Structures are given as C-alpha cells and as structure tokens.
Amino acid sequence: MISLAQEAQPAGQNGRSQSDPGVPQHKVDPSTDRYSRQVLFRGIGAEGQQKLAAARIAIVGCGATGSALAGLLARAGVGTLRIIDRDYVEPSNLQRQTLFDEKDAAESLPKAIAAARKIAEFNSQIIVEPKVDDLAPANIEALLEGMSLILDGTDNFETRYLLNDYAVKNSLAWIYSAAVGSYAVTLNVIPGQTACLACIFPDSPRGMVETCETSGILNSAVNLVASVAATEAIKFLVGGPTSPDLRRTLLSFDVWSNEHAEISAAKPRPGCRACAERDFIHLAGEGRPHITLCGRNSVQIHERQRPIDFAELDRRLEPHGTVRHNDFVLKFWRDPYEMTIFPDGRAIIKGTTDTAVARSLYARYVGS
Ligand SMILES: [Zn+2]
C-alpha cells in the first residue's frame, strides 16, 4: 500500500530541488515522466508502454462512449487514435460526452474534429486522425485499414454488424460497448478465438429499440463501460490476442439496480453466419437504407457522392431562412426544420421523422 505521505512527495523522485539553483539539474524525459504511474503498474511496465505507443486504434463513433474511450486511451499513451464520427456537437451532448465543451456546441463542430483538438491540449505526443465520416460498406476498408484494434463508440446496430463483419473477415479484434439508461454491456471479439457479435445476437433488434433519445442515459453507465473496454484494449495491446487476462464473456451491468451478468463468449457459435459461414451480408451492404431515422425527431440522408460548395449553398439559402457555415458544416434553419449539411452532401434534417419530407427538403434546398 502507498501511504498518503509517499504519494504527496512526487517531486523528490525526479531529483529536482529548490535549494541548489546553480547546479545543472537532471533533465526529466517528459514522455517517461508522463506515463510513470502506468509503467509502475506490473501489468504494463516499460515494454507494455512501448507497445501502447506503437499501437493504432480506431474508435468508431465519438459520442459519450467514444469520448470516454478516446480520453482514457489518449492519456494512456496509445500512439495513434483514429476517431471516426459523422455527427456534430450539440448542447445536449455535454452531459456525458467528456471531450466537448460549450464552445464546440456553439460552433456545431464535427465531433471528430473537436475530439482531436481537445486531445491535443492534454496529450500532444500522440497522433490523432479525425475522420468526419459515416462508416459504411463502401469506405470501411479505407477507414479501418492498418488498425491494431477497433473500438465501438457507435449508437446503432447497423454499424456494429458492419464492424463485426469487417473484423471477422479480416481477423481483426474489436470491442463492442453500449450504454443506454443505466445499463452497460461490452464484449471482446477476437476472431478465431471468441464468439463474435453475430454468434450472440444473430439478428439486429426489430421494431422500436431503446436509444439515448427515448430512454435517457446516465453518464456513469457510459464511463463504466468505457473504463472496462479501455482496460481490455490495453490488455490486448500489451499482452496480445491470447493474453489470459482478456475477458471472454459478454458482461452487462446496471449501475442503478446493481444487477450484473456475464455469459460465456469463449467460443464461436457453430453455424454463426459470420464466423462459420463467412457470409458477410452487412459488408456487402445488403439492406442498408439510404435514408435513416436519426434520433428523436430527425432523419439522416446518407449521400456521399455530392461534394458541396458551402459558400455557394450559403448564398442560395440566404433568402429562405437563417444560414451559417464553417469549413466542416453548414446549418440552415427554416421553421420548423433545421438542416445540417456536411461537405460530402450528407445531411441531418431535424423537425421530421418522415423520410419523404426529408427527401423533399433536401431536393428543394440542396438538390436532387
Ligand atoms: Zn460469430
């Protein structure tokens, strides 16, 4: 046990002293000092820290879970973090999305960009690659190639099944994490060893699914699942895919009722569509909607082949309502709708759940 007295004397260990200003002082290597408490931990050590520095992790989705994962792993010294997110920061995110602040929300900054800026303020020694993009079958290869591990910060099963297909097909490990209400759940997927997402949940949920918009969310449930998943990620990067320390169960925990459960995920399920049959339907893009409901009262138009000139669009929309833009996003308000348009032509339309209305608004103001 470390006593409070020992903990309170960190300066002495570096040989720094206020009493001998004329003596050349021992220069502390900031990279060593930064991670010293983590290197002291027996599960990591100096060699483990070097493995973390060499690692390349993709975090898909940078909302609440993605923010917490990125924050923990950036501080832990993972060398490269690729943060992929299609969304922008809003005031309602600030309750739980720990990498963003009020200024980010006021500017409607894309989450990937805001996350990269925030991380650079507390760890400028690692590389963060922000990707403002909607992970899809057409771009998943380009976005995830060369990664050591993929972490799930998404909020939807469509993207998780796509990730699972890609990971199983390419024998790349990924960690499923989800939180809604007070409930958190996580699974390590190590292809060739453990069960995959499709082994455990063969089909995505049908009909109404609980979301953070409908059921709310506790920030503590998010931080719990992110802490567990970030620790598993570090074990994987330090000890490799066969590390006995890795958890091989589906773990769920309700931070309100304190109910928790673990079911074994140590082996793939015989007959699994992905692991056994290698039928990667989500990677093939089957059944992917072109327009999707997105949150409580909005619709997303997935449109990636339409580069938008924001200055030009700003001029066109000016007579029709309030419009403003920066390099990353254009926002247009026309009561009762709010349109957010991205440089590749993707749009989120608030104020409707009717895809036909959304299509029509898009066609009217952006082009069909
Ligand atoms: Zn499987």
mmCIF file of C-alpha atoms and ligand atoms in Angstrom:
data_model
loop_
_atom_site.group_PDB
_atom_site.id
_atom_site.type_symbol
_atom_site.label_atom_id
_atom_site.label_comp_id
_atom_site.label_asym_id
_atom_site.label_seq_id
_atom_site.Cartn_x
_atom_site.Cartn_y
_atom_site.Cartn_z
ATOM 1 C CA MET A 1 0.000 0.000 0.000
ATOM 2 C CA ILE A 2 1.148 3.516 -0.765
ATOM 3 C CA SER A 3 0.687 5.881 2.101
ATOM 4 C CA LEU A 4 -0.607 9.420 1.683
ATOM 5 C CA ALA A 5 2.796 10.726 2.754
ATOM 6 C CA GLN A 6 4.566 8.847 -0.026
ATOM 7 C CA GLU A 7 2.002 9.932 -2.582
ATOM 8 C CA ALA A 8 2.467 13.567 -1.570
ATOM 9 C CA GLN A 9 6.186 13.690 -2.481
ATOM 10 C CA PRO A 10 6.316 13.105 -6.234
ATOM 11 C CA ALA A 11 8.716 15.977 -6.972
ATOM 12 C CA GLY A 12 11.560 14.482 -4.961
ATOM 13 C CA GLN A 13 11.859 11.391 -7.115
ATOM 14 C CA ASN A 14 12.985 13.408 -10.135
ATOM 15 C CA GLY A 15 15.923 14.886 -8.287
ATOM 16 C CA ARG A 16 14.546 18.411 -8.601
ATOM 17 C CA SER A 17 15.481 20.673 -5.751
ATOM 18 C CA GLN A 18 14.748 24.287 -4.963
ATOM 19 C CA SER A 19 17.879 24.607 -2.793
ATOM 20 C CA ASP A 20 20.642 24.301 -5.422
ATOM 21 C CA PRO A 21 19.640 26.550 -8.337
ATOM 22 C CA GLY A 22 23.188 26.799 -9.653
ATOM 23 C CA VAL A 23 23.643 23.053 -10.138
ATOM 24 C CA PRO A 24 22.665 21.636 -13.537
ATOM 25 C CA GLN A 25 19.522 19.675 -12.903
ATOM 26 C CA HIS A 26 18.667 16.225 -14.067
ATOM 27 C CA LYS A 27 16.552 16.645 -17.183
ATOM 28 C CA VAL A 28 13.364 14.681 -16.922
ATOM 29 C CA ASP A 29 12.264 12.983 -20.098
ATOM 30 C CA PRO A 30 8.654 14.211 -20.284
ATOM 31 C CA SER A 31 7.492 11.103 -22.119
ATOM 32 C CA THR A 32 8.844 8.888 -19.346
ATOM 33 C CA ASP A 33 7.513 11.067 -16.583
ATOM 34 C CA ARG A 34 4.077 11.361 -18.192
ATOM 35 C CA TYR A 35 3.426 7.613 -18.090
ATOM 36 C CA SER A 36 5.464 6.800 -14.985
ATOM 37 C CA ARG A 37 2.481 5.785 -12.821
ATOM 38 C CA GLN A 38 1.229 3.481 -15.541
ATOM 39 C CA VAL A 39 4.665 1.960 -16.223
ATOM 40 C CA LEU A 40 4.898 1.179 -12.496
ATOM 41 C CA PHE A 41 1.781 -0.970 -12.821
ATOM 42 C CA ARG A 42 3.012 -4.554 -13.139
ATOM 43 C CA GLY A 43 0.587 -5.435 -15.963
ATOM 44 C CA ILE A 44 2.114 -2.790 -18.248
ATOM 45 C CA GLY A 45 5.741 -1.913 -17.448
ATOM 46 C CA ALA A 46 8.155 -0.149 -19.810
ATOM 47 C CA GLU A 47 7.770 -2.765 -22.521
ATOM 48 C CA GLY A 48 3.991 -2.566 -22.379
ATOM 49 C CA GLN A 49 4.136 1.210 -22.606
ATOM 50 C CA GLN A 50 6.212 0.917 -25.791
ATOM 51 C CA LYS A 51 3.613 -1.424 -27.261
ATOM 52 C CA LEU A 52 0.901 1.139 -26.485
ATOM 53 C CA ALA A 53 2.976 3.840 -28.199
ATOM 54 C CA ALA A 54 3.260 1.690 -31.331
ATOM 55 C CA ALA A 55 -0.442 0.791 -31.415
ATOM 56 C CA ARG A 56 -3.025 2.149 -33.838
ATOM 57 C CA ILE A 57 -6.596 2.113 -32.596
ATOM 58 C CA ALA A 58 -9.771 3.115 -34.406
ATOM 59 C CA ILE A 59 -12.650 4.480 -32.358
ATOM 60 C CA VAL A 60 -15.833 4.305 -34.396
ATOM 61 C CA GLY A 61 -18.313 6.863 -33.107
ATOM 62 C CA CYS A 62 -17.256 9.645 -30.769
ATOM 63 C CA GLY A 63 -20.338 10.323 -28.683
ATOM 64 C CA ALA A 64 -20.393 9.525 -24.988
ATOM 65 C CA THR A 65 -18.685 6.112 -25.084
ATOM 66 C CA GLY A 66 -16.262 7.118 -27.838
ATOM 67 C CA SER A 67 -15.285 10.298 -25.954
ATOM 68 C CA ALA A 68 -14.570 8.358 -22.785
ATOM 69 C CA LEU A 69 -12.622 5.663 -24.657
ATOM 70 C CA ALA A 70 -10.593 8.222 -26.603
ATOM 71 C CA GLY A 71 -9.871 10.261 -23.484
ATOM 72 C CA LEU A 72 -8.668 7.263 -21.492
ATOM 73 C CA LEU A 73 -6.556 5.755 -24.256
ATOM 74 C CA ALA A 74 -5.058 9.090 -25.337
ATOM 75 C CA ARG A 75 -3.973 9.758 -21.751
ATOM 76 C CA ALA A 76 -2.653 6.181 -21.506
ATOM 77 C CA GLY A 77 -0.349 6.865 -24.473
ATOM 78 C CA VAL A 78 -1.811 4.837 -27.326
ATOM 79 C CA GLY A 79 0.323 6.146 -30.188
ATOM 80 C CA THR A 80 -2.298 6.618 -32.888
ATOM 81 C CA LEU A 81 -6.027 7.123 -32.430
ATOM 82 C CA ARG A 82 -8.218 7.320 -35.490
ATOM 83 C CA ILE A 83 -11.537 8.868 -34.482
ATOM 84 C CA ILE A 84 -14.392 8.330 -36.918
ATOM 85 C CA ASP A 85 -17.654 10.184 -36.365
ATOM 86 C CA ARG A 86 -20.343 11.540 -38.655
ATOM 87 C CA ASP A 87 -22.026 13.887 -36.192
ATOM 88 C CA TYR A 88 -21.534 17.381 -34.773
ATOM 89 C CA VAL A 89 -21.521 18.647 -31.173
ATOM 90 C CA GLU A 90 -24.838 19.823 -29.682
ATOM 91 C CA PRO A 91 -25.636 21.248 -26.217
ATOM 92 C CA SER A 92 -27.481 18.047 -25.207
ATOM 93 C CA ASN A 93 -24.209 16.109 -25.651
ATOM 94 C CA LEU A 94 -22.368 17.955 -22.897
ATOM 95 C CA GLN A 95 -23.981 15.995 -20.032
ATOM 96 C CA ARG A 96 -21.928 12.920 -20.901
ATOM 97 C CA GLN A 97 -19.608 13.480 -23.885
ATOM 98 C CA THR A 98 -16.478 14.376 -21.999
ATOM 99 C CA LEU A 99 -14.266 15.619 -24.830
ATOM 100 C CA PHE A 100 -16.559 18.515 -25.777
ATOM 101 C CA ASP A 101 -17.338 21.919 -24.324
ATOM 102 C CA GLU A 102 -19.887 24.699 -24.796
ATOM 103 C CA LYS A 103 -17.788 26.408 -27.469
ATOM 104 C CA ASP A 104 -17.752 23.221 -29.571
ATOM 105 C CA ALA A 105 -21.551 23.055 -29.334
ATOM 106 C CA ALA A 106 -21.983 26.742 -30.193
ATOM 107 C CA GLU A 107 -19.854 26.226 -33.317
ATOM 108 C CA SER A 108 -21.541 22.902 -34.213
ATOM 109 C CA LEU A 109 -18.068 21.435 -34.663
ATOM 110 C CA PRO A 110 -17.858 17.898 -36.004
ATOM 111 C CA LYS A 111 -17.188 15.601 -33.050
ATOM 112 C CA ALA A 112 -14.094 14.037 -34.632
ATOM 113 C CA ILE A 113 -12.502 17.478 -35.096
ATOM 114 C CA ALA A 114 -13.482 18.714 -31.620
ATOM 115 C CA ALA A 115 -12.146 15.487 -30.074
ATOM 116 C CA ALA A 116 -8.796 15.788 -31.871
ATOM 117 C CA ARG A 117 -8.417 19.408 -30.731
ATOM 118 C CA LYS A 118 -9.252 18.564 -27.134
ATOM 119 C CA ILE A 119 -6.867 15.584 -27.026
ATOM 120 C CA ALA A 120 -4.049 17.719 -28.464
ATOM 121 C CA GLU A 121 -4.446 20.014 -25.451
ATOM 122 C CA PHE A 122 -3.696 17.230 -22.961
ATOM 123 C CA ASN A 123 -1.501 14.880 -24.995
ATOM 124 C CA SER A 124 0.308 16.443 -27.928
ATOM 125 C CA GLN A 125 2.714 13.488 -28.122
ATOM 126 C CA ILE A 126 0.284 11.090 -29.783
ATOM 127 C CA ILE A 127 -1.260 11.158 -33.243
ATOM 128 C CA VAL A 128 -4.994 11.680 -33.581
ATOM 129 C CA GLU A 129 -6.536 11.196 -37.003
ATOM 130 C CA PRO A 130 -10.036 12.709 -37.090
ATOM 131 C CA LYS A 131 -12.320 11.352 -39.821
ATOM 132 C CA VAL A 132 -15.618 13.175 -40.280
ATOM 133 C CA ASP A 133 -17.341 10.318 -41.990
ATOM 134 C CA ASP A 134 -20.210 7.890 -41.841
ATOM 135 C CA LEU A 135 -18.727 4.372 -41.653
ATOM 136 C CA ALA A 136 -20.334 2.409 -44.487
ATOM 137 C CA PRO A 137 -19.597 -0.694 -46.575
ATOM 138 C CA ALA A 138 -18.055 1.488 -49.295
ATOM 139 C CA ASN A 139 -15.493 3.204 -47.041
ATOM 140 C CA ILE A 140 -14.888 0.771 -44.160
ATOM 141 C CA GLU A 141 -11.766 -0.681 -45.769
ATOM 142 C CA ALA A 142 -10.202 2.750 -46.244
ATOM 143 C CA LEU A 143 -11.166 3.912 -42.747
ATOM 144 C CA LEU A 144 -10.049 0.843 -40.784
ATOM 145 C CA GLU A 145 -7.088 -0.497 -42.756
ATOM 146 C CA GLY A 146 -3.873 -0.837 -40.750
ATOM 147 C CA MET A 147 -5.512 -0.638 -37.321
ATOM 148 C CA SER A 148 -4.391 -2.847 -34.398
ATOM 149 C CA LEU A 149 -7.830 -2.865 -32.773
ATOM 150 C CA ILE A 150 -11.266 -1.335 -33.293
ATOM 151 C CA LEU A 151 -13.363 0.117 -30.500
ATOM 152 C CA ASP A 152 -17.096 0.578 -30.736
ATOM 153 C CA GLY A 153 -18.355 4.015 -29.793
ATOM 154 C CA THR A 154 -21.386 3.828 -32.070
ATOM 155 C CA ASP A 155 -25.026 4.057 -31.078
ATOM 156 C CA ASN A 156 -26.536 1.667 -33.602
ATOM 157 C CA PHE A 157 -26.573 -1.991 -34.560
ATOM 158 C CA GLU A 158 -26.302 -1.318 -38.266
ATOM 159 C CA THR A 159 -22.752 -0.028 -37.811
ATOM 160 C CA ARG A 160 -21.882 -2.685 -35.200
ATOM 161 C CA TYR A 161 -22.822 -5.552 -37.530
ATOM 162 C CA LEU A 162 -20.839 -3.879 -40.285
ATOM 163 C CA LEU A 163 -17.838 -3.629 -37.927
ATOM 164 C CA ASN A 164 -18.306 -7.243 -36.866
ATOM 165 C CA ASP A 165 -18.360 -8.470 -40.479
ATOM 166 C CA TYR A 166 -15.229 -6.494 -41.324
ATOM 167 C CA ALA A 167 -13.403 -7.638 -38.195
ATOM 168 C CA VAL A 168 -14.269 -11.338 -38.585
ATOM 169 C CA LYS A 169 -13.422 -11.288 -42.288
ATOM 170 C CA ASN A 170 -10.026 -9.676 -41.651
ATOM 171 C CA SER A 171 -9.229 -11.409 -38.325
ATOM 172 C CA LEU A 172 -9.081 -8.051 -36.571
ATOM 173 C CA ALA A 173 -10.156 -7.762 -32.944
ATOM 174 C CA TRP A 174 -12.854 -5.308 -31.870
ATOM 175 C CA ILE A 175 -14.600 -4.441 -28.632
ATOM 176 C CA TYR A 176 -18.372 -3.970 -28.533
ATOM 177 C CA SER A 177 -19.550 -1.379 -25.999
ATOM 178 C CA ALA A 178 -23.025 0.002 -25.448
ATOM 179 C CA ALA A 179 -24.831 2.019 -22.810
ATOM 180 C CA VAL A 180 -28.427 3.180 -22.535
ATOM 181 C CA GLY A 181 -30.341 4.338 -19.471
ATOM 182 C CA SER A 182 -28.391 2.890 -16.538
ATOM 183 C CA TYR A 183 -27.377 -0.247 -18.438
ATOM 184 C CA ALA A 184 -23.971 -1.007 -19.939
ATOM 185 C CA VAL A 185 -22.788 -4.018 -21.935
ATOM 186 C CA THR A 186 -19.474 -4.986 -23.527
ATOM 187 C CA LEU A 187 -17.852 -7.892 -25.373
ATOM 188 C CA ASN A 188 -14.341 -8.530 -26.673
ATOM 189 C CA VAL A 189 -14.469 -10.068 -30.136
ATOM 190 C CA ILE A 190 -11.235 -11.854 -31.036
ATOM 191 C CA PRO A 191 -11.840 -13.598 -34.359
ATOM 192 C CA GLY A 192 -10.678 -17.208 -34.422
ATOM 193 C CA GLN A 193 -10.932 -17.430 -30.627
ATOM 194 C CA THR A 194 -14.040 -15.947 -29.083
ATOM 195 C CA ALA A 195 -17.665 -15.585 -30.092
ATOM 196 C CA CYS A 196 -18.480 -12.648 -32.369
ATOM 197 C CA LEU A 197 -21.432 -10.255 -32.130
ATOM 198 C CA ALA A 198 -23.444 -12.369 -34.601
ATOM 199 C CA CYS A 199 -22.719 -15.536 -32.556
ATOM 200 C CA ILE A 200 -24.518 -13.958 -29.605
ATOM 201 C CA PHE A 201 -27.058 -11.736 -31.365
ATOM 202 C CA PRO A 202 -27.699 -13.351 -34.778
ATOM 203 C CA ASP A 203 -30.071 -10.562 -35.869
ATOM 204 C CA SER A 204 -30.339 -6.888 -35.053
ATOM 205 C CA PRO A 205 -33.265 -5.891 -32.847
ATOM 206 C CA ARG A 206 -36.513 -5.288 -34.726
ATOM 207 C CA GLY A 207 -39.021 -2.507 -34.183
ATOM 208 C CA MET A 208 -38.539 0.136 -31.526
ATOM 209 C CA VAL A 209 -35.155 -0.009 -29.849
ATOM 210 C CA GLU A 210 -34.250 1.856 -26.692
ATOM 211 C CA THR A 211 -31.996 4.763 -27.511
ATOM 212 C CA CYS A 212 -30.469 7.580 -25.535
ATOM 213 C CA GLU A 213 -33.154 9.828 -27.065
ATOM 214 C CA THR A 214 -36.034 7.675 -25.804
ATOM 215 C CA SER A 215 -34.654 6.210 -22.566
ATOM 216 C CA GLY A 216 -32.120 8.776 -21.469
ATOM 217 C CA ILE A 217 -28.662 7.845 -20.257
ATOM 218 C CA LEU A 218 -26.564 8.134 -17.119
ATOM 219 C CA ASN A 219 -23.059 9.416 -17.744
ATOM 220 C CA SER A 220 -21.817 6.948 -15.132
ATOM 221 C CA ALA A 221 -23.101 3.979 -17.169
ATOM 222 C CA VAL A 222 -21.119 5.303 -20.117
ATOM 223 C CA ASN A 223 -17.971 5.781 -18.088
ATOM 224 C CA LEU A 224 -18.286 2.288 -16.617
ATOM 225 C CA VAL A 225 -18.475 0.573 -19.990
ATOM 226 C CA ALA A 226 -15.731 2.770 -21.421
ATOM 227 C CA SER A 227 -13.446 2.017 -18.467
ATOM 228 C CA VAL A 228 -13.945 -1.723 -18.857
ATOM 229 C CA ALA A 229 -13.461 -1.619 -22.624
ATOM 230 C CA ALA A 230 -10.413 0.681 -22.458
ATOM 231 C CA THR A 231 -8.786 -1.674 -19.948
ATOM 232 C CA GLU A 232 -9.467 -4.669 -22.188
ATOM 233 C CA ALA A 233 -7.971 -2.696 -25.093
ATOM 234 C CA ILE A 234 -4.793 -2.061 -23.090
ATOM 235 C CA LYS A 235 -4.577 -5.749 -22.102
ATOM 236 C CA PHE A 236 -4.946 -6.695 -25.765
ATOM 237 C CA LEU A 237 -2.279 -4.248 -26.941
ATOM 238 C CA VAL A 238 0.170 -5.178 -24.198
ATOM 239 C CA GLY A 239 -0.439 -8.927 -23.940
ATOM 240 C CA GLY A 240 -1.658 -9.798 -27.444
ATOM 241 C CA PRO A 241 -4.804 -11.660 -28.542
ATOM 242 C CA THR A 242 -4.028 -14.775 -26.491
ATOM 243 C CA SER A 243 -3.477 -12.921 -23.215
ATOM 244 C CA PRO A 244 -5.108 -14.874 -20.371
ATOM 245 C CA ASP A 245 -6.087 -11.566 -18.772
ATOM 246 C CA LEU A 246 -8.569 -10.731 -21.539
ATOM 247 C CA ARG A 247 -12.212 -11.204 -20.575
ATOM 248 C CA ARG A 248 -14.011 -13.817 -22.678
ATOM 249 C CA THR A 249 -17.587 -13.099 -21.636
ATOM 250 C CA LEU A 250 -20.432 -10.764 -22.539
ATOM 251 C CA LEU A 251 -20.529 -8.505 -19.496
ATOM 252 C CA SER A 252 -23.574 -6.441 -18.575
ATOM 253 C CA PHE A 253 -24.079 -4.148 -15.638
ATOM 254 C CA ASP A 254 -26.920 -1.915 -14.494
ATOM 255 C CA VAL A 255 -25.443 0.861 -12.378
ATOM 256 C CA TRP A 256 -28.881 1.781 -10.957
ATOM 257 C CA SER A 257 -30.227 -1.641 -9.923
ATOM 258 C CA ASN A 258 -26.723 -3.115 -9.486
ATOM 259 C CA GLU A 259 -27.801 -6.182 -11.452
ATOM 260 C CA HIS A 260 -24.945 -7.626 -13.403
ATOM 261 C CA ALA A 261 -24.377 -10.701 -15.524
ATOM 262 C CA GLU A 262 -21.696 -12.437 -17.538
ATOM 263 C CA ILE A 263 -22.345 -15.045 -20.177
ATOM 264 C CA SER A 264 -19.565 -17.047 -21.747
ATOM 265 C CA ALA A 265 -18.320 -15.903 -25.134
ATOM 266 C CA ALA A 266 -15.202 -18.056 -25.103
ATOM 267 C CA LYS A 267 -16.034 -19.999 -28.283
ATOM 268 C CA PRO A 268 -17.670 -19.110 -31.603
ATOM 269 C CA ARG A 269 -21.199 -20.491 -32.097
ATOM 270 C CA PRO A 270 -21.294 -23.344 -34.625
ATOM 271 C CA GLY A 271 -23.269 -22.180 -37.634
ATOM 272 C CA CYS A 272 -22.686 -18.475 -36.975
ATOM 273 C CA ARG A 273 -23.367 -16.526 -40.172
ATOM 274 C CA ALA A 274 -20.159 -14.524 -39.828
ATOM 275 C CA CYS A 275 -17.636 -16.855 -38.087
ATOM 276 C CA ALA A 276 -18.735 -20.198 -39.524
ATOM 277 C CA GLU A 277 -20.444 -19.466 -42.843
ATOM 278 C CA ARG A 278 -18.378 -16.361 -43.576
ATOM 279 C CA ASP A 279 -21.445 -14.739 -45.126
ATOM 280 C CA PHE A 280 -20.746 -11.043 -44.670
ATOM 281 C CA ILE A 281 -24.116 -9.561 -45.577
ATOM 282 C CA HIS A 282 -23.534 -6.246 -43.820
ATOM 283 C CA LEU A 283 -20.194 -5.748 -45.532
ATOM 284 C CA ALA A 284 -21.980 -6.399 -48.817
ATOM 285 C CA GLY A 285 -24.311 -3.515 -47.942
ATOM 286 C CA GLU A 286 -27.471 -5.593 -48.055
ATOM 287 C CA GLY A 287 -30.480 -3.864 -46.612
ATOM 288 C CA ARG A 288 -28.673 -0.627 -45.861
ATOM 289 C CA PRO A 289 -31.187 2.203 -46.009
ATOM 290 C CA HIS A 290 -30.310 5.298 -47.916
ATOM 291 C CA ILE A 291 -32.295 7.425 -45.503
ATOM 292 C CA THR A 292 -32.476 6.584 -41.825
ATOM 293 C CA LEU A 293 -34.234 7.902 -38.769
ATOM 294 C CA CYS A 294 -31.692 9.583 -36.606
ATOM 295 C CA GLY A 295 -32.606 10.484 -33.040
ATOM 296 C CA ARG A 296 -35.999 11.523 -31.713
ATOM 297 C CA ASN A 297 -37.084 13.893 -34.406
ATOM 298 C CA SER A 298 -34.653 13.807 -37.275
ATOM 299 C CA VAL A 299 -33.764 11.996 -40.443
ATOM 300 C CA GLN A 300 -30.351 11.411 -41.950
ATOM 301 C CA ILE A 301 -29.774 11.394 -45.671
ATOM 302 C CA HIS A 302 -26.737 9.286 -46.498
ATOM 303 C CA GLU A 303 -25.292 10.863 -49.575
ATOM 304 C CA ARG A 304 -21.596 10.702 -50.117
ATOM 305 C CA GLN A 305 -21.083 11.485 -53.786
ATOM 306 C CA ARG A 306 -22.186 15.092 -53.654
ATOM 307 C CA PRO A 307 -19.370 17.492 -52.785
ATOM 308 C CA ILE A 308 -20.960 20.711 -51.517
ATOM 309 C CA ASP A 309 -19.623 24.232 -52.002
ATOM 310 C CA PHE A 310 -20.695 25.788 -48.711
ATOM 311 C CA ALA A 311 -20.166 29.400 -49.800
ATOM 312 C CA GLU A 312 -22.356 28.861 -52.834
ATOM 313 C CA LEU A 313 -25.028 26.974 -50.883
ATOM 314 C CA ASP A 314 -24.966 29.671 -48.190
ATOM 315 C CA ARG A 315 -25.781 32.281 -50.856
ATOM 316 C CA ARG A 316 -28.571 30.142 -52.279
ATOM 317 C CA LEU A 317 -30.199 29.519 -48.929
ATOM 318 C CA GLU A 318 -29.875 33.063 -47.579
ATOM 319 C CA PRO A 319 -33.289 34.249 -48.868
ATOM 320 C CA HIS A 320 -35.070 31.192 -47.460
ATOM 321 C CA GLY A 321 -34.095 31.265 -43.801
ATOM 322 C CA THR A 322 -31.130 31.576 -41.427
ATOM 323 C CA VAL A 323 -27.914 30.022 -42.636
ATOM 324 C CA ARG A 324 -24.346 29.841 -41.414
ATOM 325 C CA HIS A 325 -21.356 27.645 -42.113
ATOM 326 C CA ASN A 326 -17.727 26.913 -41.291
ATOM 327 C CA ASP A 327 -15.273 24.600 -43.073
ATOM 328 C CA PHE A 328 -16.918 21.495 -41.691
ATOM 329 C CA VAL A 329 -20.636 22.029 -41.547
ATOM 330 C CA LEU A 330 -23.441 24.220 -42.884
ATOM 331 C CA LYS A 331 -26.580 24.800 -40.843
ATOM 332 C CA PHE A 332 -29.849 26.093 -42.250
ATOM 333 C CA TRP A 333 -32.944 26.931 -40.215
ATOM 334 C CA ARG A 334 -36.344 27.232 -41.827
ATOM 335 C CA ASP A 335 -39.143 26.792 -39.352
ATOM 336 C CA PRO A 336 -39.953 24.085 -38.274
ATOM 337 C CA TYR A 337 -36.903 22.413 -39.789
ATOM 338 C CA GLU A 338 -33.171 22.547 -39.143
ATOM 339 C CA MET A 339 -30.831 21.133 -41.766
ATOM 340 C CA THR A 340 -27.202 20.267 -41.076
ATOM 341 C CA ILE A 341 -25.224 19.616 -44.231
ATOM 342 C CA PHE A 342 -21.734 18.121 -44.468
ATOM 343 C CA PRO A 343 -19.148 18.676 -47.211
ATOM 344 C CA ASP A 344 -19.842 15.276 -48.839
ATOM 345 C CA GLY A 345 -23.540 16.071 -49.182
ATOM 346 C CA ARG A 346 -24.745 14.065 -46.207
ATOM 347 C CA ALA A 347 -27.496 15.840 -44.288
ATOM 348 C CA ILE A 348 -29.333 15.585 -40.987
ATOM 349 C CA ILE A 349 -32.793 17.114 -41.052
ATOM 350 C CA LYS A 350 -34.384 17.912 -37.713
ATOM 351 C CA GLY A 351 -38.076 18.545 -37.259
ATOM 352 C CA THR A 352 -39.420 15.488 -39.047
ATOM 353 C CA THR A 353 -39.368 11.703 -38.945
ATOM 354 C CA ASP A 354 -40.924 11.453 -42.391
ATOM 355 C CA THR A 355 -38.283 10.339 -44.866
ATOM 356 C CA ALA A 356 -40.352 11.664 -47.763
ATOM 357 C CA VAL A 357 -40.442 15.142 -46.218
ATOM 358 C CA ALA A 358 -36.697 14.938 -45.632
ATOM 359 C CA ARG A 359 -36.086 13.854 -49.206
ATOM 360 C CA SER A 360 -38.223 16.692 -50.440
ATOM 361 C CA LEU A 361 -36.485 19.320 -48.273
ATOM 362 C CA TYR A 362 -33.115 18.053 -49.391
ATOM 363 C CA ALA A 363 -34.156 18.150 -53.020
ATOM 364 C CA ARG A 364 -35.577 21.639 -52.570
ATOM 365 C CA TYR A 365 -32.626 23.236 -50.810
ATOM 366 C CA VAL A 366 -29.604 21.169 -51.763
ATOM 367 C CA GLY A 367 -30.617 19.481 -54.991
ATOM 368 C CA SER A 368 -31.940 16.127 -56.079
HETATM 369 ZN ZN ZN B 1 -19.767 -15.474 -34.891
#
